[in-house]
mmCIF file of C-alpha atoms in Angstrom:
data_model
loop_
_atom_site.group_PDB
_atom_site.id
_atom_site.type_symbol
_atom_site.label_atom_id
_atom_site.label_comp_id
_atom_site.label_asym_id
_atom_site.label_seq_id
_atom_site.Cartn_x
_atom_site.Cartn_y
_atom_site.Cartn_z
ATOM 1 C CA UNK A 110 67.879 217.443 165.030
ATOM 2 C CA UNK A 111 64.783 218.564 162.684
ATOM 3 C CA UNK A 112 63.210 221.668 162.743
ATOM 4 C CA UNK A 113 59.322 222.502 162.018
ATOM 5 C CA UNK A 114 58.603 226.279 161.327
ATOM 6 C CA UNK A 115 55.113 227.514 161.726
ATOM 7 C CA UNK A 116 53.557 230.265 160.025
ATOM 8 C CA UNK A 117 50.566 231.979 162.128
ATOM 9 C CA UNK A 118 49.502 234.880 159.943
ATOM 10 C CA UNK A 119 46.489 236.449 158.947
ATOM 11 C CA UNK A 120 43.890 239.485 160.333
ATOM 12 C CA UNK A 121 44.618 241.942 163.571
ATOM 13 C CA UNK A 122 43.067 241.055 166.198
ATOM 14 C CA UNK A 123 42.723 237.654 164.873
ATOM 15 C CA UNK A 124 43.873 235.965 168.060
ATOM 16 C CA UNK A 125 47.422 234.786 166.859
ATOM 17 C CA UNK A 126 49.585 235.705 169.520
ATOM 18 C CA UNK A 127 47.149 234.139 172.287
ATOM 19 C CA UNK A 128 47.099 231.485 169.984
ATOM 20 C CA UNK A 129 51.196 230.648 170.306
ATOM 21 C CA UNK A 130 51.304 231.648 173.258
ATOM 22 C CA UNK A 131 48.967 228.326 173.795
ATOM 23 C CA UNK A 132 50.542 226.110 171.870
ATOM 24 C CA UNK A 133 54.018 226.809 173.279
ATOM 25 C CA UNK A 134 52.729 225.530 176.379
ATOM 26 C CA UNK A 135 51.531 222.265 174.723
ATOM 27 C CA UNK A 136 53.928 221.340 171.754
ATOM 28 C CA UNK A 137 57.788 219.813 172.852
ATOM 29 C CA UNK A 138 60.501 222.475 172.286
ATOM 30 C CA UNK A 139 58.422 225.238 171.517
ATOM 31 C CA UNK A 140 59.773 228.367 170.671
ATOM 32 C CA UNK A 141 57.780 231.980 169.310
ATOM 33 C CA UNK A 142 58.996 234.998 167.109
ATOM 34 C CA UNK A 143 56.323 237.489 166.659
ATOM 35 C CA UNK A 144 56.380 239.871 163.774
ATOM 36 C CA UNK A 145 55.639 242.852 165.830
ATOM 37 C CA UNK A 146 58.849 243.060 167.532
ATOM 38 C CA UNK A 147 60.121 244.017 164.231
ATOM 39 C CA UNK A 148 58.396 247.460 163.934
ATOM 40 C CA UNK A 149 60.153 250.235 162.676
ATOM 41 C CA UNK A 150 60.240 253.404 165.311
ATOM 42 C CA UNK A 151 56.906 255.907 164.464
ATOM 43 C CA UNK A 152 59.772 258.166 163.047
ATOM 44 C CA UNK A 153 60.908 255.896 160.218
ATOM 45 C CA UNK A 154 56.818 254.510 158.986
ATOM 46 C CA UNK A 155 55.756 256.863 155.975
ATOM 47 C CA UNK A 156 52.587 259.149 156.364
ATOM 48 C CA UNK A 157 49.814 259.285 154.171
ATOM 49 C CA UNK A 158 48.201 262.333 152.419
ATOM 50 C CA UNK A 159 45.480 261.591 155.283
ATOM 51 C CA UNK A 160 47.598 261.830 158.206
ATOM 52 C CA UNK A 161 47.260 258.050 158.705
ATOM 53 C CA UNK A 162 50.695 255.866 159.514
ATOM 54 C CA UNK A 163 51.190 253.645 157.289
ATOM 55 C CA UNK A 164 51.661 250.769 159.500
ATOM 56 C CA UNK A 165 49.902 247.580 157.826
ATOM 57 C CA UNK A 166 52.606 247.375 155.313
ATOM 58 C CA UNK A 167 55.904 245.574 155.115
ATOM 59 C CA UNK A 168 58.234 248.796 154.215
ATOM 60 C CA UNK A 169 56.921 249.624 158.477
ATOM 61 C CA UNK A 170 58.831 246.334 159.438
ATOM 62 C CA UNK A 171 62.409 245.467 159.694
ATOM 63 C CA UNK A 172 61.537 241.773 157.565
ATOM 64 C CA UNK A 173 64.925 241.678 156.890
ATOM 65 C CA UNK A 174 65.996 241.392 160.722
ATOM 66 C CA UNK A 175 63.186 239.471 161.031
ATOM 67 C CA UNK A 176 64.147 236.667 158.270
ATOM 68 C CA UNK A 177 67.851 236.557 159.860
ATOM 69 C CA UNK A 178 66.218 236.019 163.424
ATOM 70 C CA UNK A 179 64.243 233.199 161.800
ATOM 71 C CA UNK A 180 67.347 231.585 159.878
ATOM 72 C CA UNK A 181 69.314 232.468 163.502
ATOM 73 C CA UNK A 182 67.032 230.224 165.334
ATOM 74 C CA UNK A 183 67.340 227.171 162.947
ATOM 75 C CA UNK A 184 70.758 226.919 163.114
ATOM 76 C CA UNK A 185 70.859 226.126 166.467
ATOM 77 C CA UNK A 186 67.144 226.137 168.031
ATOM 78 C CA UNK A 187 68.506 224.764 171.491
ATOM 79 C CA UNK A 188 70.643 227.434 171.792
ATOM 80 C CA UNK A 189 68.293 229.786 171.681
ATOM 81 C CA UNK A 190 66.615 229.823 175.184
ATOM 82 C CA UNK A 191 63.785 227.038 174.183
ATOM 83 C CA UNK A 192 62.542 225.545 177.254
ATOM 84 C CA UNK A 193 63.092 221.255 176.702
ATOM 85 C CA UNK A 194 60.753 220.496 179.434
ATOM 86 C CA UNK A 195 58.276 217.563 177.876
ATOM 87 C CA UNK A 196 54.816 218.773 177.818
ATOM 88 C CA UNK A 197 52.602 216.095 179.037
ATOM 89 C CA UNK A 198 51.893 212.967 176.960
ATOM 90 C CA UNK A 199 54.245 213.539 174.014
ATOM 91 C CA UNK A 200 56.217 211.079 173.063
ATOM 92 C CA UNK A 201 59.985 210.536 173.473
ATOM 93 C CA UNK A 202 61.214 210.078 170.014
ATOM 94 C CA UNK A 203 59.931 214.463 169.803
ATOM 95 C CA UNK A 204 63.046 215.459 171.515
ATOM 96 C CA UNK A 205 65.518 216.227 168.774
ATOM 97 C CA UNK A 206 62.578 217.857 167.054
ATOM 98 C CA UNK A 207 62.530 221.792 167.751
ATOM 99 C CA UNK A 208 59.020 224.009 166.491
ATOM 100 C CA UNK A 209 58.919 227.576 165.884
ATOM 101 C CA UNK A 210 55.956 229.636 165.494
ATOM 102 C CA UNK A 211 55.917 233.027 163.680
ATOM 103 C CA UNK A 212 52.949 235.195 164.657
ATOM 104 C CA UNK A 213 52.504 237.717 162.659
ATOM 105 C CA UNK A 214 49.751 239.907 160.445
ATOM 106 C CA UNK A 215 52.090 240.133 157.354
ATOM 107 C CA UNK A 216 54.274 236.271 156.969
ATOM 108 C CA UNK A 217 53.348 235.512 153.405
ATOM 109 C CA UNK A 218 53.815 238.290 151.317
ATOM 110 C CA UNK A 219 57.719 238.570 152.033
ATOM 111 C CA UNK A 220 59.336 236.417 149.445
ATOM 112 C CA UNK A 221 62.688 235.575 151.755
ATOM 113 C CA UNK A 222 60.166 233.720 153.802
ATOM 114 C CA UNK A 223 58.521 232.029 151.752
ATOM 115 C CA UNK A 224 60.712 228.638 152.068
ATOM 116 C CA UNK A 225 61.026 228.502 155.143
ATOM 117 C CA UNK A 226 57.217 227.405 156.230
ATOM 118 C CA UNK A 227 56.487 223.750 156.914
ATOM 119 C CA UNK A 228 52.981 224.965 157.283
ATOM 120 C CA UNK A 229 50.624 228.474 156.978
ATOM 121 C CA UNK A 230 47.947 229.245 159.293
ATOM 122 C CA UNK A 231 45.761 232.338 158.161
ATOM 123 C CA UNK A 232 43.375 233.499 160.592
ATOM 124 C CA UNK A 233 40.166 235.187 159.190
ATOM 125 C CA UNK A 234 37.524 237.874 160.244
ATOM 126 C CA UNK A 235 34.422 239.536 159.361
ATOM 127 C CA UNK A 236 35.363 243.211 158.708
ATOM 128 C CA UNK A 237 32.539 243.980 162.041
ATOM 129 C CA UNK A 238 33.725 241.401 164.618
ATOM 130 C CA UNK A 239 37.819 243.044 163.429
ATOM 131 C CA UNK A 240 36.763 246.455 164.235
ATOM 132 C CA UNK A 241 34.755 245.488 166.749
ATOM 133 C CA UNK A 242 37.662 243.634 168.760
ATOM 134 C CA UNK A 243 40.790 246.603 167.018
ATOM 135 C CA UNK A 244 38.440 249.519 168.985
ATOM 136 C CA UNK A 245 39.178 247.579 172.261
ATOM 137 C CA UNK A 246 42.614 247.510 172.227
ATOM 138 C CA UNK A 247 45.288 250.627 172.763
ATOM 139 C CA UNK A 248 47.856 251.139 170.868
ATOM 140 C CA UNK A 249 51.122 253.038 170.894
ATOM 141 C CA UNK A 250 50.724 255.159 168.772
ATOM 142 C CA UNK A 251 47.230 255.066 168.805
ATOM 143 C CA UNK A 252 44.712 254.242 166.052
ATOM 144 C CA UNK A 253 43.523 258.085 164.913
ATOM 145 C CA UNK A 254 39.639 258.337 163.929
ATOM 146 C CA UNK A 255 39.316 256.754 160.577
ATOM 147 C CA UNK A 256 42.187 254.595 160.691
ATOM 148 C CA UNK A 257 40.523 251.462 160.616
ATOM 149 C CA UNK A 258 38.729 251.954 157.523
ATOM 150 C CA UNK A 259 41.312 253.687 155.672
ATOM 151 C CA UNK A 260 44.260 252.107 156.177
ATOM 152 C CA UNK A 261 44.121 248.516 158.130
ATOM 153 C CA UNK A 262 40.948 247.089 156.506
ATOM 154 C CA UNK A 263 42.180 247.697 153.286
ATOM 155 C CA UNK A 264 45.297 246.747 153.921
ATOM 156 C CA UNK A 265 44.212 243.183 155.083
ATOM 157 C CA UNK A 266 42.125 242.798 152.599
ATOM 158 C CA UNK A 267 45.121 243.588 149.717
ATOM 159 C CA UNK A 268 47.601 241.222 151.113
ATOM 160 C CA UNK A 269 44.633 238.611 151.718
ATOM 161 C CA UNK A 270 43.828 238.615 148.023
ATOM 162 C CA UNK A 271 47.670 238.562 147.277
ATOM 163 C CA UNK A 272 47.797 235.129 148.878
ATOM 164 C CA UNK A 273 44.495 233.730 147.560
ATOM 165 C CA UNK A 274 45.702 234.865 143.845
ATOM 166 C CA UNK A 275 49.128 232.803 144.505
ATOM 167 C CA UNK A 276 48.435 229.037 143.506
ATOM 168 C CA UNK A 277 51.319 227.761 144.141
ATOM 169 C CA UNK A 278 51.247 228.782 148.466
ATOM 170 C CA UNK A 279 49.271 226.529 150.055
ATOM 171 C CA UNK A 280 47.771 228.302 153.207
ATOM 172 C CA UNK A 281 45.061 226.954 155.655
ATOM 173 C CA UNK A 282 42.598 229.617 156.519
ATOM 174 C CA UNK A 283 41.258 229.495 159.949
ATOM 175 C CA UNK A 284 37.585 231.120 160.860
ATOM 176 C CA UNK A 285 39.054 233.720 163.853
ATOM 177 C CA UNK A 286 35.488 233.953 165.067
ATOM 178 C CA UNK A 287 35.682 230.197 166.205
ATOM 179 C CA UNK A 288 36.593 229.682 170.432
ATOM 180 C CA UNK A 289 40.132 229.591 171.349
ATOM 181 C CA UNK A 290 39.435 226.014 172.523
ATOM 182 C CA UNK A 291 38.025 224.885 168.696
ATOM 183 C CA UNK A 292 41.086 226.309 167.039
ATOM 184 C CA UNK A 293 43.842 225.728 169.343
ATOM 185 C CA UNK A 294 42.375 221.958 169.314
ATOM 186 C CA UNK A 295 42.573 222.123 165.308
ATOM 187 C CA UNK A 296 45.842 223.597 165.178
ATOM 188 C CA UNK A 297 47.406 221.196 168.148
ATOM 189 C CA UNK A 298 46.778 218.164 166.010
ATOM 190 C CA UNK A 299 47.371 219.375 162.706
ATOM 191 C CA UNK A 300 50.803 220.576 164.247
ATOM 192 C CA UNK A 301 51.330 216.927 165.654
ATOM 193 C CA UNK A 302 50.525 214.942 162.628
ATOM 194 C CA UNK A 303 53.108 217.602 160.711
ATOM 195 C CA UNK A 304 55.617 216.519 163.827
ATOM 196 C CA UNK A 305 54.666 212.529 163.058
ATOM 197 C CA UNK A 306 55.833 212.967 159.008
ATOM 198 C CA UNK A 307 59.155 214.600 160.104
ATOM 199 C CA UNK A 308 59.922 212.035 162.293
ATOM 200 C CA UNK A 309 59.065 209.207 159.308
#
């Protein structure tokens, strides 16, 4: 049994968790842990001198739940509720292979996870078409006025630079304002060539 564990980071709003969601339905033994289940409660993120939550950061995330939940479902991915059903037109000799994609805004700047990718996916987005796209979605609790630029933007844009400063991660950036269809087609085969050299 081999295991392939796929990072699927980058901006909000970015379209990752559509973007699993997707591939789930086309990739054998498919299996998703998203980063935002692992939210602290409101209670326990810090506050700012502005009043803002101070979500966009890791100390707002449980990572180390998150990393066990990870290393949980590699030990034993069957046993973890993945559906087996072959997708259409893969091949047989996929079935002892098990994928699992982590969605997330935050995967790469967590050391503990760092060895566990067989491949990073960093969706990108002009700062209008993100705040364009964050100002139509609600959020519990929701974004206060100003939140956007003082606290998420630059938040991105740290962690962003963090990653592009680190040599030695190789991450594939992914243009978020391309169509579902482009990227999901990019990402399906890139994911199934990744399958072919695990099963060499």
């Amino acid at each position: 049994m081999k295991v392939l564990v796929i990072g699927l980071g980058g901006v909000t709003n970015g379209g990752k968790t559509t973007l699993a969601e997707k591939l789930k339905t086309m990739l054998p033994n498919c299996d998703i842990i998203s980063q935002d289940d692992f939210f602290k409660p409101e209670s326990e993120v810090e506050t700012d001198e502005r009043g803002f939550k101070l979500y966009d950061v890791l100390d707002a995330l449980y990572m180390d739940e998150m990393v066990t939940s990870i290393h949980n479902w590699m030990k034993n991915p069957a046993g973890s509720g993945v559906v087996t059903e072959e997708p259409q037109n893969t091949c047989d000799n996929l079935k002892n292979v098990y994928i699992l994609i982590v969605e997330g805004f935050l995967l790469y700047n967590y050391e503990p996870l760092n060895e566990l990718w067989n491949r990073r996916y960093f969706l990108t987005l002009p700062y209008e078409e993100c705040k364009r796209r964050r100002s139509t979605r609600v959020y519990q609790p929701a974004d206060t006025p100003g939140y956007f630029d003082g606290h998420v933007w630059p938040m991105y844009l740290k962690y962003k630079n963090e990653l592009e400063e680190n040599a030695s991660m190789h991450v594939d950036y992914l243009d978020g304002t391309k169509s579902q269809e482009e990227l999901l087609s990019y990402l399906y085969s890139d994911i199934i060539q990744e399958l072919n050299k695990l099963r060499e």
